[in-house]
Short mmCIF file of C-alpha atoms and ligand atoms in Angstrom, two decimals:
data_model
loop_
_atom_site.label_atom_id
_atom_site.label_comp_id
_atom_site.label_asym_id
_atom_site.label_seq_id
_atom_site.Cartn_x
_atom_site.Cartn_y
_atom_site.Cartn_z
CA MET P 1 14.29 -36.34 6.90
CA MET P 2 11.94 -34.77 9.28
CA SER P 3 13.12 -32.42 11.83
CA LYS P 4 11.38 -31.45 15.09
CA LEU P 5 9.23 -28.17 15.08
CA ALA P 6 10.73 -25.32 17.14
CA ALA P 7 7.43 -24.84 18.70
CA LEU P 8 7.73 -28.45 20.13
CA GLY P 9 11.51 -28.01 21.37
CA GLY P 10 13.28 -28.42 18.11
CA THR P 11 16.01 -26.14 16.68
CA ALA P 12 14.63 -23.23 14.96
CA ALA P 13 15.01 -23.11 11.10
CA VAL P 14 16.04 -19.40 11.22
CA PRO P 15 18.85 -18.87 13.78
CA ARG P 16 18.26 -16.07 16.21
CA GLU P 17 21.30 -13.89 15.01
CA ARG P 18 20.00 -14.01 11.42
CA ARG P 19 16.53 -12.65 12.28
CA ARG P 20 17.24 -8.90 12.37
CA VAL P 21 16.92 -7.05 9.30
CA GLU P 22 16.98 -3.24 8.76
CA TRP P 23 14.46 -1.25 6.90
CA PRO P 24 14.88 1.26 5.47
CA LEU P 25 18.56 1.10 4.59
CA ILE P 26 20.38 4.14 5.67
CA GLU P 27 23.63 4.72 3.71
CA ASP P 28 26.04 7.48 3.85
CA GLU P 29 24.63 8.96 0.67
CA ASP P 30 21.36 9.51 2.68
CA ARG P 31 23.14 11.19 5.62
CA LYS P 32 25.07 13.41 3.28
CA ALA P 33 21.88 14.25 1.29
CA VAL P 34 20.15 15.44 4.49
CA LEU P 35 22.87 17.44 5.86
CA ASP P 36 23.47 19.13 2.61
CA ALA P 37 19.72 20.04 2.47
CA LEU P 38 20.00 21.27 6.15
CA ASP P 39 22.99 23.68 4.90
CA GLY P 40 21.10 24.53 1.65
CA PRO P 41 19.31 27.97 1.32
CA ARG P 42 15.82 26.66 1.23
CA LEU P 43 13.99 24.37 3.61
CA VAL P 44 10.58 24.67 2.47
CA SER P 45 8.97 24.01 -1.04
CA ASP P 46 7.20 27.51 -1.26
CA THR P 47 10.04 29.34 -2.73
CA ASP P 48 10.59 29.63 -6.51
CA GLY P 49 13.62 27.99 -8.10
CA VAL P 50 15.38 24.61 -7.42
CA ASN P 51 15.23 23.01 -4.01
CA ALA P 52 15.20 19.51 -2.50
CA VAL P 53 11.62 19.26 -3.02
CA SER P 54 11.66 20.17 -6.58
CA ILE P 55 14.48 18.02 -7.33
CA LEU P 56 12.44 15.08 -5.73
CA GLU P 57 9.46 15.99 -7.86
CA GLU P 58 11.50 15.99 -11.14
CA SER P 59 13.44 12.78 -10.31
CA TRP P 60 10.38 10.86 -9.49
CA ALA P 61 8.41 12.11 -12.67
CA ARG P 62 11.50 11.23 -14.67
CA ARG P 63 12.29 7.85 -13.22
CA PHE P 64 8.70 6.51 -13.63
CA GLY P 65 7.44 8.54 -16.52
CA PHE P 66 4.84 10.75 -14.99
CA GLY P 67 3.95 14.23 -16.58
CA HIS P 68 3.71 15.89 -13.26
CA CYS P 69 4.77 15.29 -9.62
CA VAL P 70 3.67 17.43 -6.67
CA ALA P 71 5.30 16.55 -3.42
CA VAL P 72 3.05 16.46 -0.21
CA SER P 73 3.41 15.83 3.53
CA ASN P 74 2.08 12.31 3.46
CA GLY P 75 0.28 9.76 1.44
CA THR P 76 -2.95 10.32 3.23
CA ALA P 77 -2.90 14.02 2.41
CA ALA P 78 -1.97 13.12 -1.22
CA LEU P 79 -5.25 11.07 -1.56
CA SER P 80 -7.53 13.80 -0.14
CA LEU P 81 -5.76 16.41 -2.06
CA ALA P 82 -6.18 14.46 -5.45
CA LEU P 83 -9.87 14.20 -4.47
CA ALA P 84 -10.13 17.96 -3.76
CA ALA P 85 -8.27 18.82 -7.00
CA LEU P 86 -10.64 16.67 -8.84
CA GLY P 87 -13.72 18.52 -7.25
CA ILE P 88 -15.05 15.63 -5.30
CA GLY P 89 -16.97 17.02 -2.30
CA PRO P 90 -20.09 17.03 -0.32
CA GLY P 91 -22.84 14.64 -1.72
CA ASP P 92 -20.41 12.54 -3.85
CA GLU P 93 -19.61 8.91 -3.29
CA VAL P 94 -16.03 7.47 -3.88
CA ILE P 95 -15.78 3.62 -4.33
CA VAL P 96 -12.80 2.18 -2.57
CA PRO P 97 -11.73 -1.28 -1.91
CA ALA P 98 -12.80 -3.09 1.53
CA LEU P 99 -9.26 -4.38 1.89
CA SER P 100 -6.75 -1.51 2.20
CA PHE P 101 -5.08 0.69 4.74
CA ILE P 102 -7.47 2.87 6.72
CA ALA P 103 -6.27 6.13 4.88
CA THR P 104 -7.94 4.85 1.57
CA GLY P 105 -11.31 4.95 3.27
CA LEU P 106 -10.71 8.31 5.27
CA ALA P 107 -9.74 10.31 2.25
CA PRO P 108 -13.07 10.77 0.84
CA VAL P 109 -14.49 11.62 4.32
CA HIS P 110 -11.87 14.41 4.51
CA GLN P 111 -13.56 15.74 1.43
CA MET P 112 -16.97 15.29 3.00
CA ALA P 113 -17.63 12.62 0.44
CA VAL P 114 -18.90 9.04 1.41
CA PRO P 115 -16.63 6.08 0.84
CA VAL P 116 -18.67 3.30 -0.63
CA PHE P 117 -16.57 -0.02 -0.25
CA ALA P 118 -16.41 -2.85 -2.93
CA ASP P 119 -15.12 -6.42 -2.23
CA ILE P 120 -11.81 -7.69 -3.52
CA ASP P 121 -10.38 -10.35 -5.89
CA PRO P 122 -9.38 -13.73 -4.17
CA VAL P 123 -5.98 -13.84 -5.90
CA THR P 124 -4.74 -10.25 -6.58
CA PHE P 125 -6.43 -8.86 -3.26
CA ASN P 126 -7.18 -5.87 -5.30
CA ILE P 127 -10.79 -4.16 -5.82
CA ASP P 128 -13.03 -6.37 -7.76
CA PRO P 129 -14.37 -4.61 -11.06
CA ASP P 130 -17.72 -6.41 -10.98
CA ASP P 131 -18.27 -5.25 -7.50
CA ILE P 132 -17.41 -1.70 -8.47
CA GLU P 133 -20.03 -1.85 -11.01
CA ARG P 134 -22.62 -3.14 -8.63
CA ARG P 135 -22.06 -0.29 -6.22
CA ILE P 136 -22.31 2.73 -8.66
CA THR P 137 -25.06 5.09 -8.03
CA ASP P 138 -26.10 8.33 -9.57
CA ARG P 139 -23.88 10.09 -6.76
CA THR P 140 -20.59 8.17 -7.50
CA ARG P 141 -18.10 10.41 -8.80
CA ALA P 142 -14.66 8.63 -8.26
CA ILE P 143 -12.94 5.37 -7.82
CA ILE P 144 -9.76 4.73 -5.75
CA PRO P 145 -8.22 1.51 -6.83
CA VAL P 146 -5.27 0.54 -4.50
CA HIS P 147 -2.33 -1.47 -6.01
CA LEU P 148 -2.49 -3.38 -2.70
CA HIS P 149 0.74 -4.95 -1.47
CA GLY P 150 2.37 -3.85 -4.82
CA ALA P 151 0.19 -5.80 -7.24
CA PRO P 152 -1.38 -3.52 -10.06
CA ALA P 153 -5.09 -3.43 -9.91
CA ASP P 154 -7.11 -4.34 -12.94
CA MET P 155 -6.77 -0.90 -14.57
CA ASP P 156 -8.09 -1.89 -17.95
CA ARG P 157 -11.54 -2.86 -16.42
CA ILE P 158 -11.35 0.00 -13.85
CA THR P 159 -10.69 2.75 -16.49
CA GLY P 160 -13.38 1.21 -18.88
CA ILE P 161 -15.89 1.51 -15.92
CA ALA P 162 -14.93 4.96 -15.17
CA ALA P 163 -15.24 6.08 -18.79
CA ARG P 164 -18.50 4.64 -19.17
CA HIS P 165 -19.95 6.23 -15.96
CA ASP P 166 -17.88 9.53 -16.13
CA LEU P 167 -15.98 8.72 -12.96
CA LYS P 168 -12.51 9.99 -11.98
CA VAL P 169 -9.82 7.37 -11.12
CA VAL P 170 -7.26 8.27 -8.22
CA GLU P 171 -4.89 5.51 -8.13
CA ASP P 172 -3.66 4.84 -4.53
CA ALA P 173 -0.13 3.48 -5.29
CA ALA P 174 1.38 4.08 -1.82
CA GLN P 175 2.56 0.34 -1.75
CA ALA P 176 3.42 0.00 -5.44
CA PRO P 177 6.24 2.54 -6.60
CA GLY P 178 7.76 0.85 -9.89
CA ALA P 179 4.99 -1.59 -10.27
CA THR P 180 3.74 -1.74 -13.76
CA HIS P 181 0.43 -2.66 -15.68
CA ARG P 182 0.93 -3.49 -19.46
CA GLY P 183 4.22 -1.63 -19.30
CA ARG P 184 2.66 1.51 -17.79
CA PRO P 185 3.70 2.65 -14.33
CA VAL P 186 1.03 2.48 -11.82
CA GLY P 187 -0.17 5.89 -10.57
CA GLY P 188 0.10 7.31 -14.12
CA ILE P 189 -2.84 5.22 -15.54
CA GLY P 190 -5.83 7.07 -13.99
CA ASP P 191 -6.63 10.77 -13.68
CA ALA P 192 -4.11 10.96 -10.69
CA GLY P 193 -1.98 8.69 -8.56
CA SER P 194 -0.58 9.17 -5.04
CA PHE P 195 2.40 7.46 -3.37
CA SER P 196 3.45 7.39 0.36
CA LEU P 197 7.13 7.85 1.42
CA GLN P 198 6.49 6.82 4.93
CA VAL P 199 9.34 5.02 6.36
CA SER P 200 8.03 1.45 5.92
CA LYS P 201 7.26 1.84 2.20
CA ASN P 202 9.51 0.58 -0.68
CA ILE P 203 10.85 3.87 -1.31
CA PRO P 204 11.03 5.62 1.94
CA THR P 205 11.89 8.95 3.49
CA CYS P 206 13.36 9.38 7.04
CA GLY P 207 9.79 10.02 8.43
CA GLU P 208 6.72 11.14 6.43
CA GLY P 209 6.06 12.07 2.86
CA GLY P 210 3.78 11.92 0.00
CA LEU P 211 3.71 12.44 -3.84
CA LEU P 212 0.84 13.10 -6.23
CA VAL P 213 1.27 12.29 -9.90
CA THR P 214 -0.87 13.34 -12.86
CA GLY P 215 -0.48 13.84 -16.70
CA ASP P 216 -2.92 16.91 -16.60
CA ASP P 217 -1.39 20.18 -16.45
CA GLU P 218 -4.56 21.82 -14.84
CA LEU P 219 -4.95 19.03 -12.38
CA ALA P 220 -1.28 19.40 -11.34
CA GLY P 221 -1.85 23.23 -10.87
CA ALA P 222 -4.80 22.62 -8.67
CA MET P 223 -2.76 20.20 -6.38
CA ARG P 224 -0.14 22.76 -6.10
CA ARG P 225 -2.56 25.42 -5.18
CA GLY P 226 -4.33 23.00 -2.71
CA ARG P 227 -0.90 22.05 -1.08
CA GLN P 228 -0.38 25.69 -0.10
CA PHE P 229 -3.16 27.51 1.28
CA GLY P 230 -4.82 27.96 -2.30
CA GLU P 231 -1.97 30.32 -3.43
CA VAL P 232 -0.31 30.35 -6.83
CA ILE P 233 3.44 29.72 -6.40
CA GLU P 234 5.48 29.93 -9.59
CA ALA P 235 9.04 30.30 -10.30
CA GLY P 236 10.08 33.91 -11.12
CA ARG P 237 6.66 35.36 -9.94
CA GLU P 238 6.66 37.01 -6.58
CA ARG P 239 4.36 35.39 -3.75
CA ASP P 240 1.16 37.46 -3.66
CA TYR P 241 -0.46 35.90 -0.53
CA VAL P 242 -3.83 35.55 -2.40
CA SER P 243 -5.79 32.35 -1.79
CA TYR P 244 -7.43 31.55 -5.12
CA GLY P 245 -9.29 28.53 -3.74
CA LEU P 246 -9.63 26.27 -0.64
CA GLY P 247 -6.10 25.05 0.38
CA TRP P 248 -4.18 23.38 3.08
CA ASN P 249 -0.76 23.36 4.24
CA HIS P 250 0.28 19.73 2.87
CA LYS P 251 3.96 20.94 1.99
CA MET P 252 6.86 18.51 2.30
CA ASN P 253 9.88 19.21 4.15
CA ALA P 254 13.05 19.63 2.23
CA LEU P 255 15.11 17.13 4.51
CA GLN P 256 12.53 14.38 3.74
CA ALA P 257 12.71 15.29 0.08
CA ALA P 258 16.51 15.04 -0.01
CA PHE P 259 16.57 11.73 1.76
CA THR P 260 14.22 10.34 -0.70
CA VAL P 261 16.17 11.56 -3.79
CA ALA P 262 19.10 9.66 -2.41
CA GLN P 263 17.04 6.53 -1.99
CA LEU P 264 15.65 6.76 -5.46
CA ALA P 265 19.23 6.80 -6.91
CA ARG P 266 19.67 3.26 -5.30
CA PHE P 267 16.11 2.13 -6.28
CA ASP P 268 16.76 0.25 -9.49
CA GLU P 269 19.67 -1.78 -7.93
CA TYR P 270 17.42 -2.63 -4.94
CA GLU P 271 14.51 -3.56 -7.07
CA ARG P 272 16.62 -5.93 -9.26
CA ALA P 273 17.77 -7.79 -6.03
CA ARG P 274 14.31 -7.86 -4.72
CA GLN P 275 12.66 -9.48 -7.85
CA ARG P 276 15.38 -11.98 -7.80
CA ASN P 277 15.23 -12.78 -4.06
CA ILE P 278 11.40 -12.72 -3.85
CA THR P 279 10.59 -14.81 -7.01
CA GLY P 280 13.10 -17.46 -5.81
CA PHE P 281 11.51 -17.63 -2.40
CA LEU P 282 8.07 -17.81 -3.86
CA ALA P 283 9.00 -20.46 -6.45
CA ARG P 284 9.96 -22.76 -3.44
CA LEU P 285 6.60 -22.15 -1.57
CA ALA P 286 4.61 -22.55 -4.46
CA LYS P 287 5.28 -26.28 -4.22
CA LEU P 288 3.67 -26.59 -0.89
CA PRO P 289 0.06 -27.88 -0.87
CA GLY P 290 -2.82 -25.74 0.48
CA LEU P 291 -0.50 -22.62 0.38
CA GLN P 292 -1.41 -19.79 -1.95
CA VAL P 293 1.41 -17.57 -2.70
CA PRO P 294 1.19 -14.14 -4.15
CA THR P 295 1.59 -13.99 -7.99
CA ALA P 296 2.36 -11.41 -10.45
CA LEU P 297 -0.30 -11.39 -13.17
CA PRO P 298 0.92 -11.64 -16.77
CA ASP P 299 2.07 -8.35 -18.28
CA THR P 300 2.48 -6.75 -14.90
CA THR P 301 5.40 -5.91 -12.66
CA HIS P 302 4.53 -6.69 -8.99
CA ALA P 303 6.33 -4.30 -6.27
CA TRP P 304 5.98 -6.97 -3.53
CA HIS P 305 5.50 -4.48 -0.72
CA ILE P 306 3.77 -7.02 1.34
CA LEU P 307 3.81 -10.73 0.74
CA ARG P 308 0.32 -12.31 1.71
CA PHE P 309 -0.08 -16.07 1.88
CA ARG P 310 -3.57 -17.82 2.11
CA PHE P 311 -3.93 -21.34 3.82
CA ASP P 312 -6.40 -23.78 2.79
CA PRO P 313 -7.83 -26.00 5.48
CA ALA P 314 -9.00 -28.70 3.12
CA ALA P 315 -5.46 -29.24 1.85
CA PHE P 316 -4.46 -30.12 5.50
CA GLY P 317 -7.37 -32.58 5.87
CA LEU P 318 -9.12 -30.12 7.80
CA ASP P 319 -12.45 -29.91 6.18
CA GLY P 320 -14.84 -27.96 8.61
CA VAL P 321 -12.13 -26.48 10.67
CA ARG P 322 -12.30 -22.66 10.80
CA PRO P 323 -9.72 -20.93 8.70
CA GLU P 324 -8.83 -18.65 11.70
CA ALA P 325 -7.77 -21.84 13.76
CA LEU P 326 -5.47 -23.06 10.79
CA ARG P 327 -4.01 -19.40 10.43
CA SER P 328 -3.20 -19.10 14.15
CA THR P 329 -1.62 -22.48 14.23
CA VAL P 330 0.46 -21.81 11.07
CA ARG P 331 1.55 -18.35 12.43
CA ARG P 332 2.50 -19.88 15.85
CA LEU P 333 4.54 -22.60 14.28
CA LEU P 334 6.33 -20.22 11.88
CA ARG P 335 7.13 -17.64 14.42
CA ALA P 336 8.52 -20.24 16.49
CA GLU P 337 10.85 -21.15 13.58
CA GLY P 338 11.80 -17.56 13.21
CA VAL P 339 9.66 -16.34 10.48
CA PRO P 340 7.71 -13.17 11.64
CA MET P 341 4.30 -13.99 10.03
CA SER P 342 1.86 -11.27 10.95
CA GLN P 343 -1.72 -10.09 9.95
CA TYR P 344 -2.33 -6.93 7.77
CA GLN P 345 -5.59 -5.41 8.47
CA LEU P 346 -7.54 -7.20 11.10
CA MET P 347 -11.02 -6.37 9.62
CA PRO P 348 -12.52 -5.05 6.36
CA LEU P 349 -12.41 -1.16 6.29
CA PRO P 350 -16.29 -0.97 6.36
CA ASP P 351 -16.21 -2.80 9.77
CA GLN P 352 -13.88 0.03 11.18
CA LYS P 353 -15.68 2.18 13.93
CA VAL P 354 -15.34 5.28 12.22
CA PHE P 355 -17.45 4.27 9.30
CA VAL P 356 -19.95 2.00 11.36
CA ASP P 357 -20.40 4.92 13.91
CA ARG P 358 -20.16 7.52 11.12
CA VAL P 359 -17.84 9.65 13.10
CA GLY P 360 -17.36 12.32 10.61
CA PHE P 361 -17.85 16.17 10.95
CA GLY P 362 -20.83 16.01 13.45
CA SER P 363 -24.40 15.55 12.97
CA GLY P 364 -23.68 12.42 10.88
CA HIS P 365 -21.87 14.31 8.11
CA PRO P 366 -20.84 13.58 5.48
CA TRP P 367 -23.21 10.68 5.37
CA ALA P 368 -26.28 12.95 6.42
CA VAL P 369 -25.69 14.91 3.16
CA THR P 370 -26.90 12.11 0.84
CA GLY P 371 -29.00 10.15 3.45
CA ALA P 372 -26.75 7.30 2.32
CA PRO P 373 -26.62 4.28 4.70
CA GLY P 374 -23.43 3.80 6.76
CA THR P 375 -21.60 0.48 6.89
CA VAL P 376 -23.00 -2.31 9.22
CA ALA P 377 -20.29 -4.40 10.94
CA GLY P 378 -20.23 -7.97 9.76
CA GLU P 379 -22.19 -7.24 6.43
CA ASP P 380 -21.29 -8.28 3.10
CA TYR P 381 -17.46 -8.43 1.51
CA PRO P 382 -17.33 -12.23 1.61
CA VAL P 383 -13.99 -12.23 -0.30
CA THR P 384 -12.19 -9.68 2.05
CA ARG P 385 -13.47 -11.53 5.05
CA ALA P 386 -12.16 -14.91 3.79
CA VAL P 387 -8.81 -13.36 2.99
CA ILE P 388 -8.61 -11.79 6.36
CA ALA P 389 -9.49 -15.00 7.96
CA ASP P 390 -7.18 -17.55 6.14
CA SER P 391 -4.09 -15.38 5.24
CA LEU P 392 -0.78 -14.03 6.98
CA THR P 393 1.82 -11.66 5.65
CA ILE P 394 5.46 -11.21 5.64
CA GLN P 395 6.40 -7.42 5.86
CA LYS P 396 9.58 -5.30 5.47
CA ARG P 397 12.28 -8.05 5.97
CA HIS P 398 12.16 -9.08 2.25
CA LEU P 399 12.42 -5.31 1.04
CA HIS P 400 16.11 -5.49 1.91
CA PRO P 401 17.93 -6.07 -1.04
CA GLY P 402 20.40 -8.52 0.74
CA SER P 403 17.60 -10.61 2.08
CA GLY P 404 17.96 -13.54 -0.37
CA ASP P 405 19.66 -15.74 2.25
CA LEU P 406 17.27 -14.93 4.94
CA LEU P 407 14.29 -15.88 2.51
CA ALA P 408 16.03 -19.14 1.94
CA LEU P 409 15.82 -19.81 5.73
CA TYR P 410 12.24 -18.52 5.73
CA ALA P 411 11.60 -21.25 3.01
CA ASP P 412 13.26 -23.94 5.12
CA ALA P 413 10.95 -22.98 7.87
CA PHE P 414 7.87 -23.43 5.68
CA GLU P 415 9.03 -26.62 4.28
CA LYS P 416 9.77 -27.86 7.71
CA VAL P 417 6.02 -27.01 8.95
CA TRP P 418 4.67 -28.57 5.87
CA GLN P 419 6.67 -31.82 6.53
CA ASN P 420 4.54 -31.99 9.77
CA LEU P 421 1.22 -31.58 8.38
CA ASP P 422 -0.35 -34.03 10.73
CA MET P 423 0.86 -32.16 13.67
CA VAL P 424 -0.41 -28.98 12.06
CA ALA P 425 -3.82 -30.46 11.72
CA THR P 426 -3.94 -31.76 15.32
CA LEU P 427 -3.03 -28.46 16.66
CA ALA P 428 -5.49 -26.52 14.52
CA LYS P 429 -8.28 -28.91 15.45
CA ALA P 430 -7.49 -28.33 19.07
CA ALA P 431 -7.39 -24.66 18.50
CA SER P 432 -10.82 -24.72 16.41
C1 LIG U 501 0.74 3.92 3.69
C2 LIG U 501 -0.50 3.91 2.87
C3 LIG U 501 -1.18 5.03 2.70
C4 LIG U 501 -0.97 6.23 3.59
O1 LIG U 501 0.17 6.81 3.49
P1 LIG U 501 0.82 7.80 4.75
O2 LIG U 501 1.92 8.43 4.08
O3 LIG U 501 1.01 6.74 5.79
O4 LIG U 501 -0.28 8.75 5.15
C5 LIG U 501 -2.29 5.05 1.97
N1 LIG U 501 -2.92 4.00 1.43
C6 LIG U 501 -2.04 2.69 1.44
C7 LIG U 501 -2.67 1.61 0.69
C8 LIG U 501 -0.97 2.72 2.18
O5 LIG U 501 -0.39 1.60 2.37
#
């Protein structure tokens, strides 16, 4: 039986009153944790002894199995501090994926290093190891693989390339806490890993926060010094106010730390529900022709931070129609049904004005240090461009552990749109 599309006056598959979903989930434990921290003796991380920040660092390291965890103010600061602690600086190049959040491209620039963008894999949306190899020069010092949308990057290939060329690896795991690659937690496979606790991420704080992890004692020490003015802060040792190296103020606030400790205690329960809800949802959608659903590769756990779907015009009998026309048609029809499809990243990172115009530290720096060419808008990165043109995402709603029923309604909406493929094709042709 075919029902009328909501965009054409039919009844929406997702009733209006079912559409609102909270994220993050704020429970009484979270409120209590924040209030307790507020009444506690230590509101900053620069004191010795136990405080909310050190408790978060220990809980995170223990839960995921990291050697060291260093809490910082946000995920962007975490990335640039990791590069600083590894000695990446002026004249160095850092290879990053062309599809990511802007922070991954900015972090090298914060260290006056030049970001060099590599194309992505069409299925995992993660950095393509072959393209990493093509972009290595004698100035390359590091790679930042991003576990985009929660899917582990190809760490076997990436660590192999890094070992052969003597490069450092900083994993940007902002979207992937809990994801694993061959049984190992992402973030703990390269030299260092960074996480974001920004309020929209899988394990949030009530605002901004970030975490660095590493198995290397010395590197952890360098991260701690860099977090606090270059000072050495150790339990039982009086603060001496000496800067032993360049540092920033990237400290985390105790209230943010306390909130995340409370969230972390519920993470496993949430994660089990999410895995169940999302795999069930994707299994239904995988049956629809011309729809590429996200998948977890064998021997990996996907954290499903964002669900990205690609639409193939050929499967709709739309050869020659621009993928953007199909994408915007599907977006309009699904949104009318109550599924909040949206884009994530409107352009490849190298097209961002900051990189095209080389808006750095003045006089063309950091690019001027090496004479490296800046990026040119519209150049290269065919896979990244294709993915941005032909895909849409679902964000946040599916993170709620109780979203199983809502995802079933979303699946009804997709199926309904797919029952009207002729109409989709007509509208996409008109939009083209
Ligand atoms: C969110 C995010 C960041 C930055 O984290 P903030 O805490 O917002 O600074 C970095 N990289 C990726 C891939 C992200 O999604």
